């Protein structure tokens, strides 16, 4: 059988990796797909840039639309990133009847509903395994491997850059900006790295996981997002003392109250496997009613780990070329007419978590009692307290750290306001949410 001809838009970190993997593993891939997969065309921004891969035998162009409009190509792989040009190109490829593979989580999270509708009309596949957690086949696992379950919740370290930064800061005491620069040099970070450190990239990925886990529409606007820039070394130390570790976690749950989607620094018990996922590695825990908790682990970013997912999508598409569109695995795991379009998404104030609170207080008798009274009046139960003596002898301030049991965020907000108004409390409280993941 003739090989399937494909075109790649973008030959950067991921595009270069895809060409390398397709070339190196060509015969193994053909054995799996039933046909060879041949990159015949690709587009880049700058033709004279040095590439990670050989471009021998590939027609290179600076005009991605030429690739999308090339009638010899059956599959277009979008690895440009961004949401404007990428959206135009993907929609045009679909309109031209081509299957699409993309690693672009921003595109899927923001425009996926539209893209999948168009793909459905045209009877083509849009595959996006690489969009979430790099090399971990988490989309396939949820969409197919766990399809017998009602999924209760999922939690993931789904941004390699931030996990790399937090790990290097904790283990080696390195500075934030220094580690971020290294993550950029290694090809982990997004074109705009604020997407990584402010949690936007993780929220894009979590939006996708939420849709395929619960059968709800992609709704990036419903995601609560908080980055890692305000994490203090002191909090890392207190967390350790309480038996926890701070991770930048994406968490989604579907309950009778509604759907929650949130990305924020989170204290997780050190004993959980996911608390020990370090560096650029990612991990996702999925809790289903039948299977219980399952953990998926692997490299979350980088050239070839991401290429691994793109190429497995290519193999899947090639295997499905002869399958009738209505018999294919649905894009978002649930049949399009069975997606709960009217699902309620919860605001962060409506969500329940445990809390870690850290505050500075004047070293006076009765402060702790006043704080405990405020928490108790708000119905908030204390789990653990640590009061550090003043660092300097005769100093007048000390630090209090408290862990609470679960409480609704709006109740905690009121209590925090009251504590901050105590005359003995200095400045603002630090608050980090706690999840025990059981
Ligand atoms: P790069 O910046 O390394 O590569 C982007 C490629 O697209 C380059 O070849 C660039 O051309 C080309 N390009 C960029 N803008 C345009 C444009 N406007 N028109 C035409 N071509 C353009 O990005 P990555 O490979 O890192 O990321 C690609 C996608 O994969 C993104 O959506 C990203 O979020 C996603 N992703 C990345 C991962 C990673 O670890 N890096 C992991 C998982 C997903 P030129 O080379 O000439 O500049
Ligand atoms: N910037 C992303 C990360 C790339 O660091 O996780 C992988 O999606």
Short mmCIF file of C-alpha atoms and ligand atoms in Angstrom, two decimals:
data_model
loop_
_atom_site.label_atom_id
_atom_site.label_comp_id
_atom_site.label_asym_id
_atom_site.label_seq_id
_atom_site.Cartn_x
_atom_site.Cartn_y
_atom_site.Cartn_z
CA UNK A 1 0.00 0.00 0.00
CA UNK A 2 1.20 3.53 -0.73
CA UNK A 3 2.34 5.55 2.28
CA UNK A 4 0.00 8.21 3.65
CA UNK A 5 1.33 11.65 2.80
CA UNK A 6 1.23 14.26 5.53
CA UNK A 7 2.11 17.93 5.87
CA UNK A 8 3.46 19.53 9.06
CA UNK A 9 2.82 23.16 9.99
CA UNK A 10 5.77 24.22 12.19
CA UNK A 11 9.12 22.45 12.53
CA UNK A 12 10.18 23.78 15.94
CA UNK A 13 10.69 21.76 19.14
CA UNK A 14 7.72 19.43 18.57
CA UNK A 15 7.67 19.47 14.74
CA UNK A 16 11.38 18.60 14.64
CA UNK A 17 10.79 15.76 17.11
CA UNK A 18 7.91 14.40 15.02
CA UNK A 19 10.05 14.22 11.87
CA UNK A 20 12.86 12.54 13.82
CA UNK A 21 10.57 9.91 15.37
CA UNK A 22 8.77 9.22 12.07
CA UNK A 23 12.12 8.76 10.31
CA UNK A 24 13.81 6.69 13.02
CA UNK A 25 10.86 4.36 13.68
CA UNK A 26 9.48 4.29 10.11
CA UNK A 27 9.28 0.53 9.75
CA UNK A 28 7.86 -0.08 13.25
CA UNK A 29 5.25 2.62 12.65
CA UNK A 30 4.27 1.14 9.26
CA UNK A 31 3.89 -2.30 10.87
CA UNK A 32 1.46 -0.77 13.37
CA UNK A 33 -0.44 1.58 11.07
CA UNK A 34 -0.66 -0.82 8.12
CA UNK A 35 0.90 1.85 5.86
CA UNK A 36 3.94 4.07 5.91
CA UNK A 37 3.58 7.69 7.04
CA UNK A 38 5.57 10.10 4.91
CA UNK A 39 6.15 13.79 5.60
CA UNK A 40 6.25 15.34 2.16
CA UNK A 41 5.55 19.00 2.97
CA UNK A 42 6.16 21.31 5.90
CA UNK A 43 5.95 25.02 6.64
CA UNK A 44 8.10 27.23 8.87
CA UNK A 45 8.35 30.97 9.51
CA UNK A 46 11.99 31.28 8.65
CA UNK A 47 13.47 29.00 5.96
CA UNK A 48 17.08 29.71 6.92
CA UNK A 49 16.73 28.62 10.58
CA UNK A 50 18.67 25.55 11.69
CA UNK A 51 16.31 22.57 12.33
CA UNK A 52 16.33 19.77 14.92
CA UNK A 53 15.61 17.29 12.12
CA UNK A 54 16.72 16.49 8.62
CA UNK A 55 14.46 18.09 6.01
CA UNK A 56 15.71 15.90 3.16
CA UNK A 57 12.78 14.88 0.98
CA UNK A 58 10.43 17.47 2.55
CA UNK A 59 9.21 20.43 0.50
CA UNK A 60 9.62 23.36 2.89
CA UNK A 61 7.64 26.55 2.53
CA UNK A 62 6.96 29.76 4.44
CA UNK A 63 3.27 29.56 3.44
CA UNK A 64 1.35 27.19 5.74
CA UNK A 65 -1.84 27.68 3.70
CA UNK A 66 -0.09 26.05 0.72
CA UNK A 67 0.36 22.90 2.83
CA UNK A 68 -3.27 23.01 3.98
CA UNK A 69 -4.46 23.40 0.37
CA UNK A 70 -2.21 20.68 -1.05
CA UNK A 71 -4.54 18.01 -2.43
CA UNK A 72 -1.88 15.26 -2.17
CA UNK A 73 -1.91 15.40 1.63
CA UNK A 74 -4.37 13.39 3.72
CA UNK A 75 -3.32 14.63 7.17
CA UNK A 76 -2.18 18.04 8.37
CA UNK A 77 -0.23 18.28 11.63
CA UNK A 78 -0.55 21.69 13.30
CA UNK A 79 2.51 22.46 15.47
CA UNK A 80 2.64 26.24 15.20
CA UNK A 81 0.90 27.16 18.45
CA UNK A 82 -1.29 30.20 19.20
CA UNK A 83 -4.97 30.48 18.46
CA UNK A 84 -5.47 32.91 15.56
CA UNK A 85 -3.42 31.61 12.64
CA UNK A 86 -3.64 28.04 13.95
CA UNK A 87 -7.46 28.23 14.07
CA UNK A 88 -7.67 29.53 10.47
CA UNK A 89 -5.33 26.81 9.24
CA UNK A 90 -7.04 23.98 11.11
CA UNK A 91 -10.53 25.05 10.00
CA UNK A 92 -9.32 25.33 6.41
CA UNK A 93 -7.69 21.89 6.56
CA UNK A 94 -10.99 20.45 7.86
CA UNK A 95 -12.95 22.25 5.15
CA UNK A 96 -10.54 20.69 2.63
CA UNK A 97 -11.49 17.25 4.01
CA UNK A 98 -8.14 16.61 5.72
CA UNK A 99 -7.63 14.93 9.06
CA UNK A 100 -5.79 17.06 11.59
CA UNK A 101 -3.37 16.23 14.39
CA UNK A 102 -2.45 19.02 16.79
CA UNK A 103 -0.49 19.53 20.02
CA UNK A 104 -2.13 22.92 20.55
CA UNK A 105 -4.00 22.91 23.88
CA UNK A 106 -4.85 26.62 23.69
CA UNK A 107 -6.53 26.05 20.33
CA UNK A 108 -8.52 23.03 21.55
CA UNK A 109 -9.49 24.61 24.88
CA UNK A 110 -10.68 27.87 23.30
CA UNK A 111 -11.97 26.78 19.88
CA UNK A 112 -12.39 23.01 20.23
CA UNK A 113 -16.21 23.11 20.32
CA UNK A 114 -16.24 24.88 16.94
CA UNK A 115 -13.42 22.77 15.48
CA UNK A 116 -15.00 19.43 16.45
CA UNK A 117 -18.38 20.53 15.09
CA UNK A 118 -16.78 21.36 11.73
CA UNK A 119 -14.79 18.11 11.79
CA UNK A 120 -17.98 16.18 12.50
CA UNK A 121 -19.71 17.80 9.52
CA UNK A 122 -16.78 16.97 7.24
CA UNK A 123 -16.34 13.44 8.61
CA UNK A 124 -12.68 14.03 9.52
CA UNK A 125 -10.67 13.34 12.66
CA UNK A 126 -9.02 16.01 14.80
CA UNK A 127 -6.59 14.25 17.16
CA UNK A 128 -4.94 16.05 20.08
CA UNK A 129 -3.18 13.57 22.39
CA UNK A 130 -0.06 15.77 22.62
CA UNK A 131 -2.11 18.72 23.83
CA UNK A 132 -2.26 17.35 27.39
CA UNK A 133 0.66 16.10 29.48
CA UNK A 134 3.18 15.76 26.63
CA UNK A 135 4.11 12.11 26.22
CA UNK A 136 1.51 10.59 28.57
CA UNK A 137 -1.33 9.01 26.57
CA UNK A 138 -3.90 10.47 28.97
CA UNK A 139 -6.51 11.41 26.35
CA UNK A 140 -6.61 7.86 25.06
CA UNK A 141 -6.65 6.46 28.60
CA UNK A 142 -9.67 8.54 29.64
CA UNK A 143 -11.51 8.42 26.33
CA UNK A 144 -11.08 4.70 25.76
CA UNK A 145 -9.39 2.86 28.62
CA UNK A 146 -11.72 4.24 31.31
CA UNK A 147 -14.89 4.52 29.28
CA UNK A 148 -16.73 2.05 31.53
CA UNK A 149 -16.45 4.41 34.50
CA UNK A 150 -18.32 7.37 35.82
CA UNK A 151 -15.33 9.59 36.46
CA UNK A 152 -15.55 11.34 39.82
CA UNK A 153 -12.48 13.58 39.75
CA UNK A 154 -9.06 13.98 38.26
CA UNK A 155 -5.97 15.79 39.43
CA UNK A 156 -2.80 16.44 37.53
CA UNK A 157 0.59 18.02 37.42
CA UNK A 158 0.11 19.01 33.82
CA UNK A 159 2.68 21.71 33.20
CA UNK A 160 6.27 20.53 32.90
CA UNK A 161 7.79 24.01 33.14
CA UNK A 162 6.23 24.88 36.51
CA UNK A 163 6.96 21.46 37.99
CA UNK A 164 10.57 21.81 36.81
CA UNK A 165 10.80 25.28 38.41
CA UNK A 166 9.23 24.18 41.73
CA UNK A 167 11.46 21.09 41.91
CA UNK A 168 14.69 22.99 41.21
CA UNK A 169 13.73 25.69 43.74
CA UNK A 170 12.91 23.13 46.43
CA UNK A 171 15.76 20.69 45.85
CA UNK A 172 18.58 23.02 44.85
CA UNK A 173 17.48 26.38 46.24
CA UNK A 174 17.69 27.91 42.75
CA UNK A 175 16.10 31.25 41.82
CA UNK A 176 12.79 31.28 39.94
CA UNK A 177 13.98 33.30 36.90
CA UNK A 178 17.16 31.30 36.50
CA UNK A 179 15.21 28.00 36.32
CA UNK A 180 12.61 29.49 33.99
CA UNK A 181 15.37 30.47 31.54
CA UNK A 182 16.66 26.90 31.60
CA UNK A 183 13.15 25.54 30.95
CA UNK A 184 12.91 27.86 27.93
CA UNK A 185 16.31 26.74 26.62
CA UNK A 186 15.23 23.09 26.96
CA UNK A 187 12.13 23.77 24.82
CA UNK A 188 9.64 23.13 27.67
CA UNK A 189 8.10 26.59 28.00
CA UNK A 190 5.37 28.11 25.86
CA UNK A 191 6.26 30.92 23.39
CA UNK A 192 4.93 33.25 26.11
CA UNK A 193 6.14 31.64 29.38
CA UNK A 194 3.58 33.54 31.48
CA UNK A 195 1.16 30.92 30.11
CA UNK A 196 3.18 28.36 32.09
CA UNK A 197 3.91 30.22 35.32
CA UNK A 198 0.46 31.81 35.64
CA UNK A 199 -1.29 28.48 35.14
CA UNK A 200 -2.99 29.35 31.83
CA UNK A 201 -1.37 26.46 29.96
CA UNK A 202 -2.41 24.03 32.70
CA UNK A 203 -5.94 25.49 32.61
CA UNK A 204 -6.09 24.88 28.83
CA UNK A 205 -5.13 21.25 29.42
CA UNK A 206 -7.49 20.83 32.35
CA UNK A 207 -10.36 22.25 30.27
CA UNK A 208 -9.74 19.46 27.76
CA UNK A 209 -9.47 16.73 30.42
CA UNK A 210 -12.67 17.98 32.07
CA UNK A 211 -14.62 17.77 28.82
CA UNK A 212 -13.52 14.23 28.00
CA UNK A 213 -13.86 12.98 31.57
CA UNK A 214 -17.36 14.27 32.31
CA UNK A 215 -19.00 14.74 28.90
CA UNK A 216 -19.35 18.51 29.22
CA UNK A 217 -18.46 21.17 26.64
CA UNK A 218 -14.98 22.70 26.56
CA UNK A 219 -15.33 25.74 28.81
CA UNK A 220 -12.01 27.47 29.45
CA UNK A 221 -13.79 30.51 30.94
CA UNK A 222 -15.01 28.35 33.81
CA UNK A 223 -11.48 27.45 34.90
CA UNK A 224 -10.11 29.15 38.01
CA UNK A 225 -6.42 29.86 37.48
CA UNK A 226 -3.64 30.78 39.87
CA UNK A 227 0.09 30.60 39.07
CA UNK A 228 3.22 29.73 41.04
CA UNK A 229 4.86 33.15 41.22
CA UNK A 230 3.73 33.86 44.78
CA UNK A 231 4.97 30.61 46.36
CA UNK A 232 7.39 31.44 49.15
CA UNK A 233 10.24 29.26 50.42
CA UNK A 234 8.72 29.54 53.92
CA UNK A 235 5.50 27.90 52.70
CA UNK A 236 7.48 25.06 51.13
CA UNK A 237 9.15 24.47 54.53
CA UNK A 238 5.89 24.61 56.52
CA UNK A 239 4.27 22.24 54.04
CA UNK A 240 7.11 19.74 54.57
CA UNK A 241 6.73 20.13 58.34
CA UNK A 242 3.01 19.26 58.08
CA UNK A 243 3.84 16.23 55.89
CA UNK A 244 2.76 17.86 52.62
CA UNK A 245 4.37 19.07 49.40
CA UNK A 246 3.33 22.08 47.32
CA UNK A 247 2.51 21.20 43.72
CA UNK A 248 0.95 23.24 40.92
CA UNK A 249 -2.13 21.10 40.48
CA UNK A 250 -4.99 21.02 38.05
CA UNK A 251 -8.12 19.61 39.69
CA UNK A 252 -11.52 18.81 38.17
CA UNK A 253 -14.52 17.22 39.81
CA UNK A 254 -18.06 16.44 38.71
CA UNK A 255 -20.57 16.20 41.55
CA UNK A 256 -24.26 16.82 42.12
CA UNK A 257 -23.35 20.50 42.83
CA UNK A 258 -21.72 20.99 39.42
CA UNK A 259 -18.37 20.84 37.66
CA UNK A 260 -15.25 22.41 39.15
CA UNK A 261 -12.12 23.22 37.14
CA UNK A 262 -9.22 24.84 38.92
CA UNK A 263 -5.46 25.22 38.68
CA UNK A 264 -3.55 26.50 41.69
CA UNK A 265 -0.67 25.71 44.02
CA UNK A 266 -1.88 22.88 46.26
CA UNK A 267 -0.62 21.11 49.37
CA UNK A 268 -0.71 17.34 48.74
CA UNK A 269 0.28 14.70 51.34
CA UNK A 270 3.90 13.64 50.76
CA UNK A 271 2.78 10.02 50.84
CA UNK A 272 0.81 10.35 47.57
CA UNK A 273 2.74 9.14 44.52
CA UNK A 274 1.83 12.33 42.67
CA UNK A 275 3.52 14.45 45.37
CA UNK A 276 6.78 12.82 44.31
CA UNK A 277 6.53 13.69 40.63
CA UNK A 278 9.45 16.00 39.97
CA UNK A 279 11.22 17.98 37.26
CA UNK A 280 9.57 18.13 33.85
CA UNK A 281 7.60 14.97 34.60
CA UNK A 282 3.81 15.15 34.63
CA UNK A 283 1.27 12.86 36.27
CA UNK A 284 -2.50 12.63 36.25
CA UNK A 285 -4.64 10.78 38.80
CA UNK A 286 -8.06 9.79 37.47
CA UNK A 287 -10.65 8.52 39.93
CA UNK A 288 -13.43 6.42 38.45
CA UNK A 289 -16.31 4.73 40.26
CA UNK A 290 -15.33 1.26 39.07
CA UNK A 291 -11.56 1.43 38.85
CA UNK A 292 -10.83 3.69 41.85
CA UNK A 293 -7.75 5.88 41.48
CA UNK A 294 -5.36 5.36 38.56
CA UNK A 295 -2.09 7.23 38.01
CA UNK A 296 -0.52 8.10 34.67
CA UNK A 297 3.08 9.35 34.66
CA UNK A 298 5.62 10.51 32.09
CA UNK A 299 7.48 13.40 30.50
CA UNK A 300 5.18 16.41 30.24
CA UNK A 301 7.11 18.43 27.68
CA UNK A 302 10.07 18.32 25.33
CA UNK A 303 10.69 17.41 21.72
CA UNK A 304 10.45 13.63 21.49
CA UNK A 305 8.09 12.91 24.42
CA UNK A 306 5.58 15.23 22.75
CA UNK A 307 6.39 13.77 19.33
CA UNK A 308 5.55 10.34 20.78
CA UNK A 309 1.96 11.49 21.30
CA UNK A 310 1.71 13.24 17.92
CA UNK A 311 2.97 10.14 16.12
CA UNK A 312 0.61 7.83 18.02
CA UNK A 313 -2.25 10.09 16.89
CA UNK A 314 -0.96 9.79 13.32
CA UNK A 315 -0.99 5.99 13.62
CA UNK A 316 -4.53 6.12 15.01
CA UNK A 317 -5.72 8.35 12.17
CA UNK A 318 -4.14 6.12 9.53
CA UNK A 319 -5.74 3.03 11.11
CA UNK A 320 -9.12 4.81 11.04
CA UNK A 321 -8.97 6.06 7.45
CA UNK A 322 -11.23 3.27 6.30
CA UNK A 323 -13.59 3.44 9.30
CA UNK A 324 -16.94 5.18 8.78
CA UNK A 325 -16.98 8.50 10.65
CA UNK A 326 -19.94 7.44 12.84
CA UNK A 327 -18.01 4.38 14.01
CA UNK A 328 -14.94 6.29 15.16
CA UNK A 329 -14.13 7.16 18.78
CA UNK A 330 -15.87 10.53 19.39
CA UNK A 331 -13.50 13.51 19.61
CA UNK A 332 -14.56 14.41 23.15
CA UNK A 333 -15.14 10.83 24.32
CA UNK A 334 -18.95 11.21 24.49
CA UNK A 335 -21.20 11.15 21.45
CA UNK A 336 -21.65 14.81 20.33
CA UNK A 337 -25.42 14.77 21.00
CA UNK A 338 -24.83 13.29 24.49
CA UNK A 339 -22.60 16.10 25.77
CA UNK A 340 -24.33 17.89 28.67
CA UNK A 341 -24.44 21.35 27.15
CA UNK A 342 -26.20 22.90 30.14
CA UNK A 343 -23.83 21.66 32.85
CA UNK A 344 -23.35 24.01 35.78
CA UNK A 345 -19.73 25.07 36.33
CA UNK A 346 -18.92 26.16 39.89
CA UNK A 347 -17.25 29.45 40.81
CA UNK A 348 -14.19 29.14 43.06
CA UNK A 349 -16.18 30.59 46.01
CA UNK A 350 -18.55 27.61 45.82
CA UNK A 351 -15.77 25.02 45.98
CA UNK A 352 -14.67 23.13 49.07
CA UNK A 353 -11.03 22.40 49.93
CA UNK A 354 -8.80 22.27 52.97
CA UNK A 355 -6.63 25.32 53.55
CA UNK A 356 -3.10 26.14 54.66
CA UNK A 357 -2.89 29.63 56.21
CA UNK A 358 0.29 31.48 57.13
CA UNK A 359 0.36 34.83 58.91
CA UNK A 360 2.67 37.07 60.85
CA UNK A 361 1.44 38.19 64.27
CA UNK A 362 2.65 40.33 67.13
CA UNK A 363 3.93 38.02 69.84
CA UNK A 364 1.12 38.71 72.35
CA UNK A 365 -0.86 36.47 74.65
CA UNK A 366 -4.16 35.26 73.22
CA UNK A 367 -3.57 35.80 69.47
CA UNK A 368 -3.85 32.12 68.68
CA UNK A 369 -7.05 31.90 70.73
CA UNK A 370 -8.59 34.80 68.79
CA UNK A 371 -7.71 33.17 65.46
CA UNK A 372 -9.13 29.84 66.63
CA UNK A 373 -12.35 31.59 67.72
CA UNK A 374 -12.81 33.26 64.32
CA UNK A 375 -12.26 29.95 62.54
CA UNK A 376 -14.59 28.12 64.86
CA UNK A 377 -17.32 30.78 64.46
CA UNK A 378 -17.04 30.30 60.70
CA UNK A 379 -17.48 26.53 61.17
CA UNK A 380 -13.88 25.86 60.15
CA UNK A 381 -12.17 22.98 61.89
CA UNK A 382 -8.42 23.17 62.52
CA UNK A 383 -6.31 20.16 61.56
CA UNK A 384 -2.83 21.31 62.66
CA UNK A 385 -1.04 24.43 63.90
CA UNK A 386 2.60 25.45 63.94
CA UNK A 387 3.85 28.57 65.67
CA UNK A 388 7.45 29.47 64.98
CA UNK A 389 9.21 31.41 67.75
CA UNK A 390 10.58 34.81 66.67
CA UNK A 391 13.70 34.35 64.54
CA UNK A 392 15.58 36.95 66.53
CA UNK A 393 15.72 36.96 70.34
CA UNK A 394 13.35 39.53 71.87
CA UNK A 395 11.74 40.12 68.46
CA UNK A 396 8.07 41.00 68.75
CA UNK A 397 6.65 38.98 65.83
CA UNK A 398 6.16 35.34 65.07
CA UNK A 399 4.73 33.26 62.26
CA UNK A 400 1.66 31.07 62.63
CA UNK A 401 0.81 28.37 60.12
CA UNK A 402 -2.51 26.52 60.25
CA UNK A 403 -3.99 23.60 58.33
CA UNK A 404 -7.77 23.40 58.23
CA UNK A 405 -10.22 20.70 57.29
CA UNK A 406 -12.39 21.19 54.21
CA UNK A 407 -14.57 24.28 54.02
CA UNK A 408 -16.30 26.26 51.30
CA UNK A 409 -14.03 29.00 49.91
CA UNK A 410 -16.53 31.81 50.57
CA UNK A 411 -16.62 30.90 54.26
CA UNK A 412 -12.83 30.89 54.38
CA UNK A 413 -12.72 34.31 52.64
CA UNK A 414 -14.88 35.82 55.40
CA UNK A 415 -12.76 34.25 58.14
CA UNK A 416 -9.53 35.48 56.50
CA UNK A 417 -10.92 39.02 56.36
CA UNK A 418 -11.74 38.88 60.08
CA UNK A 419 -8.30 37.48 60.98
CA UNK A 420 -6.55 40.14 58.90
CA UNK A 421 -8.52 42.79 60.81
CA UNK A 422 -7.17 41.62 64.18
CA UNK A 423 -4.83 44.33 65.54
CA UNK A 424 -2.16 41.71 66.28
CA UNK A 425 -1.99 40.45 62.69
CA UNK A 426 0.61 42.04 60.41
CA UNK A 427 -0.14 42.35 56.70
CA UNK A 428 -2.01 39.84 54.56
CA UNK A 429 -2.45 36.13 55.12
CA UNK A 430 -1.00 33.59 52.71
CA UNK A 431 -3.51 30.92 51.77
CA UNK A 432 -2.87 27.74 49.80
CA UNK A 433 -5.55 25.13 49.14
CA UNK A 434 -5.08 21.56 50.38
CA UNK A 435 -6.21 18.37 48.63
CA UNK A 436 -5.77 14.92 50.16
CA UNK A 437 -6.70 13.21 46.86
CA UNK A 438 -8.74 10.37 48.30
P1 LIG B 1 8.21 26.23 18.56
O1 LIG B 1 8.18 27.68 18.78
O2 LIG B 1 9.46 25.49 18.88
O3 LIG B 1 7.84 25.91 17.04
C1 LIG B 1 6.81 26.57 16.35
C2 LIG B 1 6.98 26.34 14.85
O4 LIG B 1 5.94 27.00 14.15
C3 LIG B 1 8.28 26.88 14.29
O5 LIG B 1 8.78 26.03 13.28
C4 LIG B 1 7.90 28.24 13.69
O6 LIG B 1 8.70 28.60 12.57
C5 LIG B 1 6.47 27.98 13.23
N1 LIG B 1 5.61 29.16 13.37
C6 LIG B 1 5.40 29.88 14.48
N2 LIG B 1 4.51 30.87 14.24
C7 LIG B 1 4.14 30.74 12.96
C8 LIG B 1 3.24 31.46 12.12
N3 LIG B 1 2.54 32.50 12.57
N4 LIG B 1 3.11 31.06 10.84
C9 LIG B 1 3.81 29.99 10.39
N5 LIG B 1 4.67 29.28 11.12
C10 LIG B 1 4.84 29.65 12.40
O7 LIG B 1 6.99 25.62 19.37
P2 LIG B 1 6.82 24.15 19.96
O8 LIG B 1 7.24 23.17 18.95
O9 LIG B 1 7.40 24.10 21.32
O10 LIG B 1 5.22 24.09 20.18
C11 LIG B 1 4.35 23.83 19.09
C12 LIG B 1 2.98 23.50 19.66
O11 LIG B 1 3.08 22.35 20.47
C13 LIG B 1 2.37 24.58 20.57
O12 LIG B 1 0.98 24.58 20.41
C14 LIG B 1 2.73 24.09 21.96
O13 LIG B 1 1.84 24.57 22.95
C15 LIG B 1 2.57 22.60 21.79
N6 LIG B 1 3.30 21.77 22.72
C16 LIG B 1 4.62 22.00 22.98
C17 LIG B 1 5.32 21.17 23.82
C18 LIG B 1 6.76 21.37 24.12
O14 LIG B 1 7.30 20.65 24.97
N7 LIG B 1 7.44 22.32 23.47
C19 LIG B 1 4.65 20.04 24.48
C20 LIG B 1 3.24 19.88 24.14
C21 LIG B 1 2.62 20.72 23.30
P3 LIG B 1 10.29 28.93 12.74
O15 LIG B 1 10.89 27.66 13.28
O16 LIG B 1 10.76 29.23 11.39
O17 LIG B 1 10.34 30.06 13.71
N1 LIG B 2 4.83 24.49 28.15
C1 LIG B 2 4.24 23.22 28.35
C2 LIG B 2 4.71 22.63 29.66
C3 LIG B 2 4.60 22.31 27.20
O1 LIG B 2 5.71 23.11 30.19
O2 LIG B 2 4.09 21.71 30.16
C4 LIG B 2 3.88 20.97 27.26
O3 LIG B 2 2.51 21.13 27.04
#
